[in-house]
Amino acid sequence: MNSVAESPYDYLFTANTLHIMSWQSVENLFCWLPKILKPGGLLFTYGPFKFEGCFTSESNKSFDVYLKKNNPEQGIRDIEALEKLACKMDIGLLNRHDLPANNHLLVWRFNPAA
């Protein structure tokens, strides 16, 4: 079996996960991306997000309260915090697609420094 370093991936997709992961787990995910994505590789993250600290709907705000009540480490993530984290790993936000049910598809690109 090939190691990750021998066969990096072009794409990684994750749906409805960042809000149920602890922030430490989100950081770990982004820290691993340069090891598993080829240069120019894409990460697709689907789910609810906040923008500039604001929820996109009352239902997302209620969902966030529910998540944090069950586990304080969970919660809908703020896009700006994700961008700051991603930037440290040479990953930039390429596109944001607004989708039904107050969800979004965020497309990220790994652009390692030359």
mmCIF file with all atom_site columns, N, CA and C in Angstrom, residues 3-58:
data_model
loop_
_atom_site.group_PDB
_atom_site.id
_atom_site.type_symbol
_atom_site.label_atom_id
_atom_site.label_alt_id
_atom_site.label_comp_id
_atom_site.label_asym_id
_atom_site.label_entity_id
_atom_site.label_seq_id
_atom_site.pdbx_PDB_ins_code
_atom_site.Cartn_x
_atom_site.Cartn_y
_atom_site.Cartn_z
_atom_site.occupancy
_atom_site.B_iso_or_equiv
_atom_site.pdbx_formal_charge
_atom_site.auth_seq_id
_atom_site.auth_comp_id
_atom_site.auth_asym_id
_atom_site.auth_atom_id
_atom_site.pdbx_PDB_model_num
ATOM 1   N N  . SER A 1 3  ? 2.134   5.019  0.696  1.00 0.00 ? 3  SER A N  1
ATOM 2   C CA . SER A 1 3  ? 1.949   5.979  1.775  1.00 0.00 ? 3  SER A CA 1
ATOM 3   C C  . SER A 1 3  ? 1.308   7.237  1.211  1.00 0.00 ? 3  SER A C  1
ATOM 4   N N  . VAL A 1 4  ? 0.776   8.057  2.093  1.00 0.00 ? 4  VAL A N  1
ATOM 5   C CA . VAL A 1 4  ? 0.131   9.293  1.661  1.00 0.00 ? 4  VAL A CA 1
ATOM 6   C C  . VAL A 1 4  ? 1.119   10.160 0.897  1.00 0.00 ? 4  VAL A C  1
ATOM 7   N N  . ALA A 1 5  ? 2.372   10.218 1.359  1.00 0.00 ? 5  ALA A N  1
ATOM 8   C CA . ALA A 1 5  ? 3.376   11.064 0.710  1.00 0.00 ? 5  ALA A CA 1
ATOM 9   C C  . ALA A 1 5  ? 3.633   10.634 -0.728 1.00 0.00 ? 5  ALA A C  1
ATOM 10  N N  . GLU A 1 6  ? 3.480   9.340  -1.038 1.00 0.00 ? 6  GLU A N  1
ATOM 11  C CA . GLU A 1 6  ? 3.724   8.848  -2.390 1.00 0.00 ? 6  GLU A CA 1
ATOM 12  C C  . GLU A 1 6  ? 2.539   9.078  -3.309 1.00 0.00 ? 6  GLU A C  1
ATOM 13  N N  . SER A 1 7  ? 1.368   9.257  -2.767 1.00 0.00 ? 7  SER A N  1
ATOM 14  C CA . SER A 1 7  ? 0.198   9.398  -3.631 1.00 0.00 ? 7  SER A CA 1
ATOM 15  C C  . SER A 1 7  ? -0.765  10.455 -3.093 1.00 0.00 ? 7  SER A C  1
ATOM 16  N N  . PRO A 1 8  ? -0.363  11.733 -3.183 1.00 0.00 ? 8  PRO A N  1
ATOM 17  C CA . PRO A 1 8  ? -1.278  12.774 -2.719 1.00 0.00 ? 8  PRO A CA 1
ATOM 18  C C  . PRO A 1 8  ? -2.533  12.820 -3.585 1.00 0.00 ? 8  PRO A C  1
ATOM 19  N N  . TYR A 1 9  ? -3.541  13.398 -3.054 1.00 0.00 ? 9  TYR A N  1
ATOM 20  C CA . TYR A 1 9  ? -4.845  13.409 -3.701 1.00 0.00 ? 9  TYR A CA 1
ATOM 21  C C  . TYR A 1 9  ? -5.119  14.747 -4.382 1.00 0.00 ? 9  TYR A C  1
ATOM 22  N N  . ASP A 1 10 ? -5.942  14.695 -5.408 1.00 0.00 ? 10 ASP A N  1
ATOM 23  C CA . ASP A 1 10 ? -6.369  15.901 -6.112 1.00 0.00 ? 10 ASP A CA 1
ATOM 24  C C  . ASP A 1 10 ? -7.488  16.612 -5.364 1.00 0.00 ? 10 ASP A C  1
ATOM 25  N N  . TYR A 1 11 ? -8.327  15.845 -4.675 1.00 0.00 ? 11 TYR A N  1
ATOM 26  C CA . TYR A 1 11 ? -9.523  16.392 -4.036 1.00 0.00 ? 11 TYR A CA 1
ATOM 27  C C  . TYR A 1 11 ? -9.782  15.714 -2.699 1.00 0.00 ? 11 TYR A C  1
ATOM 28  N N  . LEU A 1 12 ? -10.419 16.465 -1.819 1.00 0.00 ? 12 LEU A N  1
ATOM 29  C CA . LEU A 1 12 ? -10.940 15.916 -0.574 1.00 0.00 ? 12 LEU A CA 1
ATOM 30  C C  . LEU A 1 12 ? -12.290 16.577 -0.346 1.00 0.00 ? 12 LEU A C  1
ATOM 31  N N  . PHE A 1 13 ? -13.305 15.787 -0.009 1.00 0.00 ? 13 PHE A N  1
ATOM 32  C CA . PHE A 1 13 ? -14.650 16.291 0.231  1.00 0.00 ? 13 PHE A CA 1
ATOM 33  C C  . PHE A 1 13 ? -15.088 15.888 1.619  1.00 0.00 ? 13 PHE A C  1
ATOM 34  N N  . THR A 1 14 ? -15.657 16.825 2.336  1.00 0.00 ? 14 THR A N  1
ATOM 35  C CA . THR A 1 14 ? -16.233 16.521 3.641  1.00 0.00 ? 14 THR A CA 1
ATOM 36  C C  . THR A 1 14 ? -17.555 17.272 3.778  1.00 0.00 ? 14 THR A C  1
ATOM 37  N N  . ALA A 1 15 ? -18.556 16.582 4.263  1.00 0.00 ? 15 ALA A N  1
ATOM 38  C CA . ALA A 1 15 ? -19.898 17.164 4.375  1.00 0.00 ? 15 ALA A CA 1
ATOM 39  C C  . ALA A 1 15 ? -20.401 17.059 5.804  1.00 0.00 ? 15 ALA A C  1
ATOM 40  N N  . ASN A 1 16 ? -20.937 18.171 6.292  1.00 0.00 ? 16 ASN A N  1
ATOM 41  C CA . ASN A 1 16 ? -21.568 18.216 7.617  1.00 0.00 ? 16 ASN A CA 1
ATOM 42  C C  . ASN A 1 16 ? -20.665 17.671 8.711  1.00 0.00 ? 16 ASN A C  1
ATOM 43  N N  . THR A 1 17 ? -19.410 18.117 8.686  1.00 0.00 ? 17 THR A N  1
ATOM 44  C CA . THR A 1 17 ? -18.462 17.623 9.678  1.00 0.00 ? 17 THR A CA 1
ATOM 45  C C  . THR A 1 17 ? -17.819 18.722 10.513 1.00 0.00 ? 17 THR A C  1
ATOM 46  N N  . LEU A 1 18 ? -17.477 19.859 9.921  1.00 0.00 ? 18 LEU A N  1
ATOM 47  C CA . LEU A 1 18 ? -16.711 20.859 10.664 1.00 0.00 ? 18 LEU A CA 1
ATOM 48  C C  . LEU A 1 18 ? -17.447 21.369 11.891 1.00 0.00 ? 18 LEU A C  1
ATOM 49  N N  . HIS A 1 19 ? -18.763 21.399 11.861 1.00 0.00 ? 19 HIS A N  1
ATOM 50  C CA . HIS A 1 19 ? -19.529 21.887 13.009 1.00 0.00 ? 19 HIS A CA 1
ATOM 51  C C  . HIS A 1 19 ? -19.686 20.842 14.112 1.00 0.00 ? 19 HIS A C  1
ATOM 52  N N  . ILE A 1 20 ? -19.436 19.578 13.806 1.00 0.00 ? 20 ILE A N  1
ATOM 53  C CA . ILE A 1 20 ? -19.534 18.550 14.857 1.00 0.00 ? 20 ILE A CA 1
ATOM 54  C C  . ILE A 1 20 ? -18.164 18.133 15.380 1.00 0.00 ? 20 ILE A C  1
ATOM 55  N N  . MET A 1 21 ? -17.109 18.633 14.737 1.00 0.00 ? 21 MET A N  1
ATOM 56  C CA . MET A 1 21 ? -15.744 18.376 15.199 1.00 0.00 ? 21 MET A CA 1
ATOM 57  C C  . MET A 1 21 ? -15.358 19.436 16.226 1.00 0.00 ? 21 MET A C  1
ATOM 58  N N  . SER A 1 22 ? -14.462 19.080 17.132 1.00 0.00 ? 22 SER A N  1
ATOM 59  C CA . SER A 1 22 ? -13.890 20.094 18.020 1.00 0.00 ? 22 SER A CA 1
ATOM 60  C C  . SER A 1 22 ? -13.022 21.028 17.174 1.00 0.00 ? 22 SER A C  1
ATOM 61  N N  . TRP A 1 23 ? -12.753 22.215 17.682 1.00 0.00 ? 23 TRP A N  1
ATOM 62  C CA . TRP A 1 23 ? -11.880 23.130 16.942 1.00 0.00 ? 23 TRP A CA 1
ATOM 63  C C  . TRP A 1 23 ? -10.496 22.506 16.755 1.00 0.00 ? 23 TRP A C  1
ATOM 64  N N  . GLN A 1 24 ? -10.020 21.787 17.755 1.00 0.00 ? 24 GLN A N  1
ATOM 65  C CA . GLN A 1 24 ? -8.722  21.110 17.638 1.00 0.00 ? 24 GLN A CA 1
ATOM 66  C C  . GLN A 1 24 ? -8.738  20.115 16.475 1.00 0.00 ? 24 GLN A C  1
ATOM 67  N N  . SER A 1 25 ? -9.824  19.401 16.289 1.00 0.00 ? 25 SER A N  1
ATOM 68  C CA . SER A 1 25 ? -9.940  18.464 15.169 1.00 0.00 ? 25 SER A CA 1
ATOM 69  C C  . SER A 1 25 ? -9.982  19.196 13.829 1.00 0.00 ? 25 SER A C  1
ATOM 70  N N  . VAL A 1 26 ? -10.638 20.347 13.795 1.00 0.00 ? 26 VAL A N  1
ATOM 71  C CA . VAL A 1 26 ? -10.646 21.160 12.573 1.00 0.00 ? 26 VAL A CA 1
ATOM 72  C C  . VAL A 1 26 ? -9.222  21.609 12.262 1.00 0.00 ? 26 VAL A C  1
ATOM 73  N N  . GLU A 1 27 ? -8.498  22.064 13.279 1.00 0.00 ? 27 GLU A N  1
ATOM 74  C CA . GLU A 1 27 ? -7.094  22.452 13.078 1.00 0.00 ? 27 GLU A CA 1
ATOM 75  C C  . GLU A 1 27 ? -6.272  21.279 12.568 1.00 0.00 ? 27 GLU A C  1
ATOM 76  N N  . ASN A 1 28 ? -6.483  20.099 13.143 1.00 0.00 ? 28 ASN A N  1
ATOM 77  C CA . ASN A 1 28 ? -5.752  18.915 12.696 1.00 0.00 ? 28 ASN A CA 1
ATOM 78  C C  . ASN A 1 28 ? -6.055  18.594 11.239 1.00 0.00 ? 28 ASN A C  1
ATOM 79  N N  . LEU A 1 29 ? -7.300  18.703 10.841 1.00 0.00 ? 29 LEU A N  1
ATOM 80  C CA . LEU A 1 29 ? -7.670  18.463 9.450  1.00 0.00 ? 29 LEU A CA 1
ATOM 81  C C  . LEU A 1 29 ? -6.879  19.385 8.523  1.00 0.00 ? 29 LEU A C  1
ATOM 82  N N  . PHE A 1 30 ? -6.900  20.682 8.820  1.00 0.00 ? 30 PHE A N  1
ATOM 83  C CA . PHE A 1 30 ? -6.198  21.636 7.962  1.00 0.00 ? 30 PHE A CA 1
ATOM 84  C C  . PHE A 1 30 ? -4.686  21.422 7.997  1.00 0.00 ? 30 PHE A C  1
ATOM 85  N N  . CYS A 1 31 ? -4.147  20.990 9.140  1.00 0.00 ? 31 CYS A N  1
ATOM 86  C CA . CYS A 1 31 ? -2.702  20.714 9.222  1.00 0.00 ? 31 CYS A CA 1
ATOM 87  C C  . CYS A 1 31 ? -2.295  19.530 8.354  1.00 0.00 ? 31 CYS A C  1
ATOM 88  N N  . TRP A 1 32 ? -3.191  18.581 8.182  1.00 0.00 ? 32 TRP A N  1
ATOM 89  C CA . TRP A 1 32 ? -2.893  17.401 7.359  1.00 0.00 ? 32 TRP A CA 1
ATOM 90  C C  . TRP A 1 32 ? -3.048  17.666 5.865  1.00 0.00 ? 32 TRP A C  1
ATOM 91  N N  . LEU A 1 33 ? -3.799  18.673 5.491  1.00 0.00 ? 33 LEU A N  1
ATOM 92  C CA . LEU A 1 33 ? -4.076  18.905 4.066  1.00 0.00 ? 33 LEU A CA 1
ATOM 93  C C  . LEU A 1 33 ? -2.825  19.040 3.207  1.00 0.00 ? 33 LEU A C  1
ATOM 94  N N  . PRO A 1 34 ? -1.776  19.774 3.635  1.00 0.00 ? 34 PRO A N  1
ATOM 95  C CA . PRO A 1 34 ? -0.589  19.851 2.786  1.00 0.00 ? 34 PRO A CA 1
ATOM 96  C C  . PRO A 1 34 ? 0.113   18.502 2.588  1.00 0.00 ? 34 PRO A C  1
ATOM 97  N N  . LYS A 1 35 ? -0.171  17.565 3.466  1.00 0.00 ? 35 LYS A N  1
ATOM 98  C CA . LYS A 1 35 ? 0.439   16.236 3.340  1.00 0.00 ? 35 LYS A CA 1
ATOM 99  C C  . LYS A 1 35 ? -0.359  15.315 2.429  1.00 0.00 ? 35 LYS A C  1
ATOM 100 N N  . ILE A 1 36 ? -1.649  15.630 2.227  1.00 0.00 ? 36 ILE A N  1
ATOM 101 C CA . ILE A 1 36 ? -2.476  14.711 1.443  1.00 0.00 ? 36 ILE A CA 1
ATOM 102 C C  . ILE A 1 36 ? -2.995  15.289 0.140  1.00 0.00 ? 36 ILE A C  1
ATOM 103 N N  . LEU A 1 37 ? -2.892  16.616 -0.023 1.00 0.00 ? 37 LEU A N  1
ATOM 104 C CA . LEU A 1 37 ? -3.337  17.222 -1.277 1.00 0.00 ? 37 LEU A CA 1
ATOM 105 C C  . LEU A 1 37 ? -2.142  17.544 -2.163 1.00 0.00 ? 37 LEU A C  1
ATOM 106 N N  . LYS A 1 38 ? -2.279  17.283 -3.443 1.00 0.00 ? 38 LYS A N  1
ATOM 107 C CA . LYS A 1 38 ? -1.273  17.714 -4.405 1.00 0.00 ? 38 LYS A CA 1
ATOM 108 C C  . LYS A 1 38 ? -1.283  19.232 -4.468 1.00 0.00 ? 38 LYS A C  1
ATOM 109 N N  . PRO A 1 39 ? -0.187  19.866 -4.879 1.00 0.00 ? 39 PRO A N  1
ATOM 110 C CA . PRO A 1 39 ? -0.240  21.301 -5.134 1.00 0.00 ? 39 PRO A CA 1
ATOM 111 C C  . PRO A 1 39 ? -1.370  21.603 -6.126 1.00 0.00 ? 39 PRO A C  1
ATOM 112 N N  . GLY A 1 40 ? -2.180  22.572 -5.789 1.00 0.00 ? 40 GLY A N  1
ATOM 113 C CA . GLY A 1 40 ? -3.356  22.874 -6.603 1.00 0.00 ? 40 GLY A CA 1
ATOM 114 C C  . GLY A 1 40 ? -4.560  22.027 -6.255 1.00 0.00 ? 40 GLY A C  1
ATOM 115 N N  . GLY A 1 41 ? -4.385  21.082 -5.321 1.00 0.00 ? 41 GLY A N  1
ATOM 116 C CA . GLY A 1 41 ? -5.480  20.212 -4.904 1.00 0.00 ? 41 GLY A CA 1
ATOM 117 C C  . GLY A 1 41 ? -6.578  20.995 -4.206 1.00 0.00 ? 41 GLY A C  1
ATOM 118 N N  . LEU A 1 42 ? -7.775  20.440 -4.257 1.00 0.00 ? 42 LEU A N  1
ATOM 119 C CA . LEU A 1 42 ? -8.951  21.132 -3.734 1.00 0.00 ? 42 LEU A CA 1
ATOM 120 C C  . LEU A 1 42 ? -9.563  20.412 -2.538 1.00 0.00 ? 42 LEU A C  1
ATOM 121 N N  . LEU A 1 43 ? -10.034 21.205 -1.590 1.00 0.00 ? 43 LEU A N  1
ATOM 122 C CA . LEU A 1 43 ? -10.827 20.727 -0.461 1.00 0.00 ? 43 LEU A CA 1
ATOM 123 C C  . LEU A 1 43 ? -12.218 21.308 -0.623 1.00 0.00 ? 43 LEU A C  1
ATOM 124 N N  . PHE A 1 44 ? -13.221 20.472 -0.527 1.00 0.00 ? 44 PHE A N  1
ATOM 125 C CA . PHE A 1 44 ? -14.619 20.891 -0.584 1.00 0.00 ? 44 PHE A CA 1
ATOM 126 C C  . PHE A 1 44 ? -15.224 20.646 0.791  1.00 0.00 ? 44 PHE A C  1
ATOM 127 N N  . THR A 1 45 ? -15.746 21.705 1.415  1.00 0.00 ? 45 THR A N  1
ATOM 128 C CA . THR A 1 45 ? -16.406 21.562 2.711  1.00 0.00 ? 45 THR A CA 1
ATOM 129 C C  . THR A 1 45 ? -17.856 22.010 2.560  1.00 0.00 ? 45 THR A C  1
ATOM 130 N N  . TYR A 1 46 ? -18.766 21.133 2.929  1.00 0.00 ? 46 TYR A N  1
ATOM 131 C CA . TYR A 1 46 ? -20.200 21.404 2.813  1.00 0.00 ? 46 TYR A CA 1
ATOM 132 C C  . TYR A 1 46 ? -20.804 21.456 4.206  1.00 0.00 ? 46 TYR A C  1
ATOM 133 N N  . GLY A 1 47 ? -21.695 22.396 4.422  1.00 0.00 ? 47 GLY A N  1
ATOM 134 C CA . GLY A 1 47 ? -22.411 22.456 5.685  1.00 0.00 ? 47 GLY A CA 1
ATOM 135 C C  . GLY A 1 47 ? -22.786 23.878 6.029  1.00 0.00 ? 47 GLY A C  1
ATOM 136 N N  . PRO A 1 48 ? -23.213 24.088 7.271  1.00 0.00 ? 48 PRO A N  1
ATOM 137 C CA . PRO A 1 48 ? -23.556 25.434 7.723  1.00 0.00 ? 48 PRO A CA 1
ATOM 138 C C  . PRO A 1 48 ? -22.297 26.177 8.172  1.00 0.00 ? 48 PRO A C  1
ATOM 139 N N  . PHE A 1 49 ? -22.255 27.463 7.883  1.00 0.00 ? 49 PHE A N  1
ATOM 140 C CA . PHE A 1 49 ? -21.134 28.309 8.300  1.00 0.00 ? 49 PHE A CA 1
ATOM 141 C C  . PHE A 1 49 ? -21.670 29.668 8.709  1.00 0.00 ? 49 PHE A C  1
ATOM 142 N N  . LYS A 1 50 ? -20.866 30.378 9.514  1.00 0.00 ? 50 LYS A N  1
ATOM 143 C CA . LYS A 1 50 ? -21.166 31.768 9.858  1.00 0.00 ? 50 LYS A CA 1
ATOM 144 C C  . LYS A 1 50 ? -20.262 32.656 9.020  1.00 0.00 ? 50 LYS A C  1
ATOM 145 N N  . PHE A 1 51 ? -20.705 33.870 8.753  1.00 0.00 ? 51 PHE A N  1
ATOM 146 C CA . PHE A 1 51 ? -19.927 34.836 7.992  1.00 0.00 ? 51 PHE A CA 1
ATOM 147 C C  . PHE A 1 51 ? -19.860 36.128 8.788  1.00 0.00 ? 51 PHE A C  1
ATOM 148 N N  . GLU A 1 52 ? -18.639 36.578 9.063  1.00 0.00 ? 52 GLU A N  1
ATOM 149 C CA . GLU A 1 52 ? -18.404 37.761 9.889  1.00 0.00 ? 52 GLU A CA 1
ATOM 150 C C  . GLU A 1 52 ? -19.124 37.646 11.231 1.00 0.00 ? 52 GLU A C  1
ATOM 151 N N  . GLY A 1 53 ? -19.095 36.432 11.783 1.00 0.00 ? 53 GLY A N  1
ATOM 152 C CA . GLY A 1 53 ? -19.703 36.179 13.081 1.00 0.00 ? 53 GLY A CA 1
ATOM 153 C C  . GLY A 1 53 ? -21.211 36.059 13.075 1.00 0.00 ? 53 GLY A C  1
ATOM 154 N N  . CYS A 1 54 ? -21.822 36.152 11.907 1.00 0.00 ? 54 CYS A N  1
ATOM 155 C CA . CYS A 1 54 ? -23.289 36.131 11.813 1.00 0.00 ? 54 CYS A CA 1
ATOM 156 C C  . CYS A 1 54 ? -23.797 34.831 11.196 1.00 0.00 ? 54 CYS A C  1
ATOM 157 N N  . PHE A 1 55 ? -24.872 34.345 11.753 1.00 0.00 ? 55 PHE A N  1
ATOM 158 C CA . PHE A 1 55 ? -25.528 33.172 11.191 1.00 0.00 ? 55 PHE A CA 1
ATOM 159 C C  . PHE A 1 55 ? -26.292 33.576 9.941  1.00 0.00 ? 55 PHE A C  1
ATOM 160 N N  . THR A 1 56 ? -26.451 32.655 9.020  1.00 0.00 ? 56 THR A N  1
ATOM 161 C CA . THR A 1 56 ? -27.169 32.941 7.781  1.00 0.00 ? 56 THR A CA 1
ATOM 162 C C  . THR A 1 56 ? -28.671 32.743 7.943  1.00 0.00 ? 56 THR A C  1
ATOM 163 N N  . SER A 1 57 ? -29.094 32.187 9.078  1.00 0.00 ? 57 SER A N  1
ATOM 164 C CA . SER A 1 57 ? -30.524 31.981 9.319  1.00 0.00 ? 57 SER A CA 1
ATOM 165 C C  . SER A 1 57 ? -30.762 31.771 10.813 1.00 0.00 ? 57 SER A C  1
ATOM 166 N N  . GLU A 1 58 ? -31.991 31.975 11.229 1.00 0.00 ? 58 GLU A N  1
ATOM 167 C CA . GLU A 1 58 ? -32.373 31.707 12.619 1.00 0.00 ? 58 GLU A CA 1
ATOM 168 C C  . GLU A 1 58 ? -32.263 30.209 12.921 1.00 0.00 ? 58 GLU A C  1
#
